[in-house]
Amino acid sequence: MQTPSPSQGTAIGGSVLSMFALLWLAGLYLRIPVLAAPPLATDIAADLLLGPVSIGALTLLPVLLVALGAIPGSWLMEKIGVRPALITGLLFMALTSAARGLADSAPSILMLTALMGLGIAVMQVALPSIVGRWAPRHLALGSAIYMNAMMVGEFAGAGLTLPLVMPLAGHDWRIAIALWSIPVLAIALLLLIPPSTGKPTPERNRDWQPDWRDAQIWRLGLLTAGSVIIFYAINAYMGSVLDARGESESLPVLLAAFNFSPFIASVVMLVMGERWIRRDAPMVISATVGAFGFIGFLLLPGWAGMVSAVLAGFAATIELILLVSLPPAIVSGGAIGRLTSGMTTIGYGIAFLLPLLGGLIAEMLGMESLTLVPAVICALGSIGFGFGIRNMLTHPPVST
């Protein structure tokens, strides 16, 4: 059968639709266990005597571990295969997440939270490789599907824990955390069923170690950093920025709108992703809108600043979905995991460290306004790396 060109449309068969359903279910748990903790923070803090730093770490530690766990995740794929690695990461994440309900101290719950982040890291590295194997002719669509699920998971974890899960748990935070993990067993069982792709592809990744001399890894890693840092910085400092402007009453509205914008972006990518993945303009435009939206949020008062923040969240999500779609479009086989783990390590590592560096600089100089300057520089500086992305796409869709 003739290999279609990137611009040609291809029909989506029933087997691919079933794989998309599995991708969606797996993607759902990329964020649920992380964002189920903040609604329970008051109860957890009272029970385990947690301070403000420890409470924040329940959400921020998994972000750091995504960076630290990306390369071990690539190694695991080499040892046991891509799909088994995804299942292992999913089950490990669920086990350690549920085990947080057994914690009896701050160190124990933080350790379990860190281990949970390792499971999420394995999943996040494995999913692009799964898309490349299961849906090689629908790379952007496959990526948009599990990213859409991730956004739904954010809302589910943050929005359903108190009104739905806590009553089911008898208002016990320990049971509530465990209840969130139960559906993972069904998802893992479904993932055990071998996919029918029509043409078998090897699942072992022999080249699991990122080649740090590869310019592609750094280019995509810096683009990832620019996208991820916008979410991390705005979410982390939204309250402080609004409070400094005397707009604290706007926090609940902006928090809801900002965290809803990624879901809208993921829906847009379900429709447009296949057209945009092989073009420079969507990457450059989304990176630019995200960066200047970030700046607008920091500088503009009132509704202008709030709209800027929402646009930044929307654009950064478009950029991130394009980025996670690229590894299987650039390389094939085991090299997908190597490229994904490298860009994830760079992107999430920078996104975690730069706001901390900004805070340190601001504290040393006694100028709080400098806190987010390194994050802004990163977001602006990443824009240029979006030019020429099309020239990297040397691996065309394969016939199945």
Coordinates of C-alpha atoms in Angstrom, one line a residue:
M1 CA 0.0 0.0 0.0
Q2 CA 1.3 3.4 -0.9
T3 CA 2.5 5.6 1.9
P4 CA 0.3 8.8 2.1
S5 CA 1.8 12.2 2.1
P6 CA 1.6 14.3 5.3
S7 CA -1.2 16.4 3.8
Q8 CA -3.4 13.5 2.8
G9 CA -6.4 12.6 4.9
T10 CA -6.8 9.1 6.2
A11 CA -9.8 7.3 7.4
I12 CA -10.0 6.3 11.1
G13 CA -10.9 2.7 11.5
G14 CA -12.6 1.0 14.4
S15 CA -9.3 -0.4 15.8
V16 CA -7.8 3.0 15.8
L17 CA -10.8 4.5 17.6
S18 CA -10.5 1.8 20.3
M19 CA -6.8 2.7 20.7
F20 CA -7.8 6.4 21.0
A21 CA -10.2 5.4 23.7
L22 CA -7.3 3.7 25.6
L23 CA -5.1 6.7 25.1
W24 CA -7.8 9.0 26.5
L25 CA -8.2 6.8 29.6
A26 CA -4.5 6.6 30.2
G27 CA -4.1 10.4 29.7
L28 CA -6.8 11.0 32.3
Y29 CA -4.5 9.9 35.1
L30 CA -1.6 12.2 34.1
R31 CA -3.0 14.8 36.4
I32 CA -5.9 13.5 38.6
P33 CA -3.6 12.2 41.4
V34 CA -1.7 15.5 41.5
L35 CA -4.7 17.8 41.6
A36 CA -6.8 15.7 43.9
A37 CA -4.5 16.8 46.7
P38 CA -5.0 20.6 46.8
P39 CA -8.8 20.3 47.7
L40 CA -7.8 18.0 50.6
A41 CA -4.9 20.1 51.7
T42 CA -6.6 21.5 54.8
D43 CA -7.6 18.1 56.1
I44 CA -4.1 16.6 55.3
A45 CA -2.3 19.5 56.9
A46 CA -4.4 19.3 60.1
D47 CA -3.9 15.5 60.3
L48 CA -0.2 15.4 59.5
L49 CA 0.8 18.8 60.9
L50 CA 2.0 20.1 57.5
G51 CA 3.4 23.6 57.0
P52 CA 2.8 25.8 54.0
V53 CA 6.0 24.5 52.2
S54 CA 4.9 20.9 52.6
I55 CA 1.4 21.6 51.4
G56 CA 2.8 23.3 48.3
A57 CA 5.1 20.3 47.7
L58 CA 2.1 18.0 47.4
T59 CA 1.5 19.7 44.1
L60 CA 4.9 20.8 43.0
L61 CA 7.0 17.6 43.7
P62 CA 5.3 15.7 40.9
V63 CA 6.3 18.5 38.5
L64 CA 10.0 18.1 39.5
L65 CA 9.8 14.3 39.3
V66 CA 8.4 14.4 35.7
A67 CA 11.8 16.0 34.8
L68 CA 13.9 13.6 37.0
G69 CA 11.9 10.5 36.0
A70 CA 11.9 11.0 32.2
I71 CA 15.2 9.3 31.5
P72 CA 14.5 6.3 33.9
G73 CA 11.2 6.0 32.0
S74 CA 13.0 5.7 28.7
W75 CA 15.3 3.0 30.3
L76 CA 12.2 1.1 31.5
M77 CA 10.8 1.1 28.0
E78 CA 14.1 -0.4 26.8
K79 CA 13.9 -3.2 29.4
I80 CA 10.2 -4.3 29.1
G81 CA 8.7 -2.6 26.1
V82 CA 6.7 0.6 25.6
R83 CA 3.2 -0.7 26.4
P84 CA 4.3 -2.7 29.5
A85 CA 6.2 0.4 30.6
L86 CA 3.0 2.5 30.3
I87 CA 1.0 -0.1 32.3
T88 CA 3.8 -0.2 34.9
G89 CA 3.9 3.5 35.3
L90 CA 0.1 3.7 35.5
L91 CA -0.1 1.0 38.2
F92 CA 2.9 2.4 40.2
M93 CA 1.3 5.9 40.1
A94 CA -2.0 4.5 41.4
L95 CA -0.3 2.4 44.1
T96 CA 1.8 5.2 45.5
S97 CA -1.0 7.7 45.2
A98 CA -3.3 5.4 47.2
A99 CA -0.6 4.7 49.7
R100 CA -0.5 8.4 50.6
G101 CA -3.6 7.6 52.6
L102 CA -1.5 5.5 54.9
A103 CA 1.0 8.3 55.6
D104 CA 1.5 9.2 59.2
S105 CA 3.9 12.1 58.9
A106 CA 5.0 14.9 56.5
P107 CA 8.2 13.0 55.3
S108 CA 6.2 9.9 54.5
I109 CA 3.5 11.6 52.4
L110 CA 6.1 13.7 50.6
M111 CA 8.1 10.6 49.8
L112 CA 5.0 8.8 48.4
T113 CA 4.1 11.9 46.4
A114 CA 7.6 12.0 44.9
L115 CA 7.3 8.3 44.0
M116 CA 3.9 9.0 42.5
G117 CA 5.6 11.6 40.3
L118 CA 8.0 8.9 39.0
G119 CA 5.0 6.9 37.8
I120 CA 3.6 9.9 36.0
A121 CA 7.0 10.6 34.4
V122 CA 7.0 7.0 32.9
M123 CA 3.5 7.5 31.6
Q124 CA 4.4 10.9 30.1
V125 CA 7.4 9.5 28.3
A126 CA 5.7 6.4 27.1
L127 CA 2.5 8.0 25.6
P128 CA 4.2 9.7 22.6
S129 CA 5.8 6.3 21.7
I130 CA 2.4 4.6 22.0
V131 CA 0.9 7.2 19.7
G132 CA 3.7 6.6 17.2
R133 CA 3.0 2.8 17.2
W134 CA -0.8 2.8 17.5
A135 CA -1.7 5.7 15.3
P136 CA 1.2 6.7 13.1
R137 CA -1.0 8.4 10.5
H138 CA -2.8 10.5 13.2
L139 CA 0.0 11.7 15.4
A140 CA -1.4 15.1 16.3
L141 CA -4.8 13.7 16.9
G142 CA -3.5 10.9 19.1
S143 CA -1.5 13.4 21.1
A144 CA -4.5 15.8 21.4
I145 CA -6.7 13.0 22.6
Y146 CA -4.5 12.0 25.6
M147 CA -3.8 15.7 26.3
N148 CA -7.5 16.4 26.3
A149 CA -7.9 13.6 28.8
M150 CA -5.2 15.2 30.9
M151 CA -7.1 18.5 31.0
V152 CA -10.3 16.7 31.9
G153 CA -8.3 15.0 34.7
E154 CA -7.2 18.3 36.0
F155 CA -10.8 19.4 36.4
A156 CA -11.9 16.1 37.8
G157 CA -9.1 16.0 40.4
A158 CA -9.6 19.6 41.4
G159 CA -13.4 19.9 41.0
L160 CA -14.9 16.5 41.9
T161 CA -12.8 15.6 44.9
L162 CA -14.8 17.6 47.5
P163 CA -18.4 17.5 46.1
L164 CA -18.3 13.8 44.9
V165 CA -15.4 11.7 46.2
M166 CA -15.3 13.0 49.8
P167 CA -18.9 12.1 50.5
L168 CA -18.3 8.7 49.1
A169 CA -15.3 8.4 51.4
G170 CA -17.2 9.4 54.5
H171 CA -15.3 12.7 54.5
D172 CA -12.1 10.9 55.2
W173 CA -9.2 12.3 53.0
R174 CA -7.3 9.0 53.3
I175 CA -10.1 7.0 51.7
A176 CA -10.8 9.7 49.2
I177 CA -7.3 9.5 47.8
A178 CA -7.5 5.7 47.6
L179 CA -10.9 5.9 45.8
W180 CA -9.3 7.9 43.0
S181 CA -6.9 5.0 42.3
I182 CA -9.5 2.3 41.9
P183 CA -10.5 3.0 38.2
V184 CA -6.8 2.6 37.3
L185 CA -7.1 -1.2 37.6
A186 CA -9.7 -1.3 34.9
I187 CA -7.7 0.9 32.6
A188 CA -4.6 -1.3 33.1
L189 CA -6.5 -4.4 32.3
L190 CA -7.8 -2.8 29.0
L191 CA -4.2 -1.8 28.1
L192 CA -3.1 -5.4 28.5
I193 CA -5.2 -6.3 25.5
P194 CA -2.7 -6.4 22.5
P195 CA -3.6 -3.6 20.0
S196 CA -4.5 -4.6 16.5
T197 CA -2.6 -2.2 14.3
G198 CA -2.5 -4.2 11.1
K199 CA 1.3 -4.1 11.0
P200 CA 3.4 -5.1 14.0
T201 CA 6.0 -2.7 15.1
P202 CA 8.8 -3.4 17.6
E203 CA 8.1 -2.1 21.1
R204 CA 11.7 -2.3 22.5
N205 CA 13.6 0.9 22.7
R206 CA 17.3 0.0 22.3
D207 CA 18.5 3.6 22.3
W208 CA 17.0 4.8 25.5
Q209 CA 19.7 7.3 26.6
P210 CA 19.2 10.8 25.2
D211 CA 22.0 12.1 23.1
W212 CA 22.7 15.5 24.7
R213 CA 24.7 16.5 21.6
D214 CA 21.5 16.3 19.5
A215 CA 20.4 19.8 18.7
Q216 CA 16.8 18.5 18.3
I217 CA 16.6 17.5 21.9
W218 CA 17.6 21.0 23.1
R219 CA 15.5 22.8 20.6
L220 CA 12.3 20.9 21.6
G221 CA 13.3 21.0 25.3
L222 CA 13.6 24.7 25.3
L223 CA 10.3 25.1 23.5
T224 CA 8.8 22.8 26.1
A225 CA 10.2 24.9 28.9
G226 CA 8.7 28.0 27.4
S227 CA 5.3 26.4 27.3
V228 CA 5.3 24.6 30.7
I229 CA 6.8 27.6 32.6
I230 CA 3.8 29.8 31.6
F231 CA 1.4 27.4 33.4
Y232 CA 3.7 26.8 36.3
A233 CA 4.5 30.5 36.9
I234 CA 1.0 31.9 36.4
N235 CA -0.6 29.2 38.6
A236 CA 2.1 29.6 41.3
Y237 CA 2.1 33.4 41.5
M238 CA -1.4 34.3 40.4
G239 CA -2.5 35.1 43.9
S240 CA 0.6 37.2 44.7
V241 CA 0.3 39.2 41.4
L242 CA -3.4 40.0 42.0
D243 CA -2.9 40.8 45.6
A244 CA -0.1 43.3 44.7
R245 CA -2.5 45.1 42.3
G246 CA -5.4 45.1 44.9
E247 CA -7.4 42.6 42.8
S248 CA -7.6 39.6 45.2
E249 CA -11.3 39.4 44.7
S250 CA -10.7 38.3 41.1
L251 CA -8.7 35.3 42.0
P252 CA -11.5 32.6 42.0
V253 CA -12.7 33.8 38.6
L254 CA -9.3 34.0 37.0
L255 CA -8.2 30.7 38.5
A256 CA -11.2 28.9 37.0
A257 CA -10.9 30.6 33.6
F258 CA -7.1 30.1 33.4
N259 CA -7.4 26.4 34.2
F260 CA -10.3 25.9 31.8
S261 CA -8.4 27.4 28.8
P262 CA -6.2 24.3 28.3
F263 CA -9.3 22.1 27.9
I264 CA -10.6 24.4 25.2
A265 CA -7.2 24.4 23.5
S266 CA -7.2 20.6 23.6
V267 CA -10.6 20.5 21.9
V268 CA -9.3 22.9 19.2
M269 CA -6.3 20.6 18.6
L270 CA -8.6 17.6 18.2
V271 CA -9.9 19.3 15.1
M272 CA -6.8 21.2 13.8
G273 CA -3.9 19.2 15.1
E274 CA -3.3 17.2 12.0
R275 CA -3.1 20.4 9.8
W276 CA -0.9 22.3 12.2
I277 CA 1.7 19.7 13.2
R278 CA 3.8 20.0 10.0
R279 CA 3.8 23.8 9.9
D280 CA 6.0 26.4 11.6
A281 CA 3.4 29.1 12.0
P282 CA 1.2 27.4 14.6
M283 CA 4.2 26.7 16.8
V284 CA 5.6 30.2 16.5
I285 CA 2.3 31.9 16.9
S286 CA 1.3 29.9 20.0
A287 CA 4.7 30.4 21.6
T288 CA 4.4 34.2 20.9
V289 CA 0.9 34.6 22.2
G290 CA 1.7 32.5 25.2
A291 CA 4.8 34.7 26.1
F292 CA 3.2 38.0 25.5
G293 CA 0.0 36.9 27.3
F294 CA 2.3 36.0 30.2
I295 CA 3.8 39.5 30.1
G296 CA 0.3 41.1 29.8
F297 CA -0.9 39.3 32.9
L298 CA 2.1 40.6 34.9
L299 CA 1.8 44.2 33.6
L300 CA -1.8 45.0 32.8
P301 CA -4.4 45.7 35.5
G302 CA -8.0 44.5 35.6
W303 CA -9.7 42.6 32.8
A304 CA -6.8 43.2 30.4
G305 CA -4.5 41.3 32.7
M306 CA -7.0 38.5 33.2
V307 CA -7.7 38.1 29.5
S308 CA -4.0 38.0 28.9
A309 CA -3.6 35.2 31.4
V310 CA -6.3 33.1 29.8
L311 CA -4.9 33.7 26.3
A312 CA -1.5 32.6 27.6
G313 CA -2.9 29.4 29.0
F314 CA -4.7 28.6 25.8
A315 CA -1.7 29.3 23.6
A316 CA 0.7 27.4 25.8
T317 CA -1.5 24.4 25.6
I318 CA -1.6 24.5 21.8
E319 CA 2.2 24.7 21.8
L320 CA 2.6 21.8 24.2
I321 CA 0.3 19.5 22.3
L322 CA 2.2 20.3 19.1
L323 CA 5.4 19.5 20.9
V324 CA 4.4 16.1 22.3
S325 CA 3.2 15.2 18.8
L326 CA 6.6 15.9 17.2
P327 CA 8.8 13.0 18.4
P328 CA 7.0 10.3 16.5
A329 CA 6.9 12.6 13.5
I330 CA 10.6 13.2 13.6
V331 CA 12.0 9.8 14.5
S332 CA 10.7 6.2 14.6
G333 CA 10.9 3.2 16.9
G334 CA 12.9 3.4 20.1
A335 CA 14.3 6.9 19.2
I336 CA 10.9 8.3 20.0
G337 CA 11.4 7.5 23.7
R338 CA 14.9 8.9 23.7
L339 CA 13.8 12.2 22.1
T340 CA 10.8 12.5 24.4
S341 CA 12.7 11.8 27.6
G342 CA 15.4 14.3 26.7
M343 CA 13.0 17.2 25.8
T344 CA 10.9 16.4 28.9
T345 CA 13.9 16.5 31.2
I346 CA 15.1 19.8 29.8
G347 CA 11.6 21.4 29.6
Y348 CA 10.2 20.4 33.0
G349 CA 13.5 20.9 34.7
I350 CA 13.9 24.5 33.5
A351 CA 10.2 25.2 34.2
F352 CA 10.7 24.0 37.8
L353 CA 14.0 25.8 38.5
L354 CA 13.7 29.2 36.9
P355 CA 10.9 30.5 39.1
L356 CA 12.9 29.4 42.1
L357 CA 16.0 31.1 40.7
G358 CA 13.9 34.3 40.2
G359 CA 12.7 34.1 43.7
L360 CA 16.3 33.8 45.0
I361 CA 17.4 36.8 42.9
A362 CA 14.5 38.9 44.1
E363 CA 15.2 38.0 47.7
M364 CA 18.9 38.8 47.4
L365 CA 18.2 42.2 45.7
G366 CA 15.1 43.0 47.8
M367 CA 13.0 43.5 44.7
E368 CA 10.0 41.1 44.6
S369 CA 9.1 42.3 41.1
L370 CA 12.1 40.4 39.7
T371 CA 10.7 37.0 40.7
L372 CA 9.3 36.1 37.4
V373 CA 11.9 37.8 35.1
P374 CA 13.8 34.6 34.4
A375 CA 10.5 32.8 33.5
V376 CA 9.5 35.7 31.1
I377 CA 13.0 35.6 29.5
C378 CA 12.6 31.8 29.0
A379 CA 9.1 32.2 27.4
L380 CA 10.3 34.9 25.1
G381 CA 13.6 33.3 24.2
S382 CA 11.9 30.0 23.2
I383 CA 9.9 31.6 20.4
G384 CA 12.8 31.6 18.0
F385 CA 13.2 27.8 18.3
G386 CA 9.8 27.4 16.6
F387 CA 11.1 28.5 13.2
G388 CA 12.1 25.7 11.0
I389 CA 10.3 22.9 12.9
R390 CA 8.9 21.7 9.5
N391 CA 12.4 20.9 8.4
M392 CA 12.8 18.5 11.3
L393 CA 9.9 16.3 10.2
T394 CA 11.8 13.7 8.3
H395 CA 9.8 10.7 9.4
P396 CA 6.5 10.6 7.4
P397 CA 3.4 8.7 8.4
V398 CA 3.6 5.0 7.7
S399 CA 1.1 2.8 6.0
T400 CA -0.8 0.4 8.1

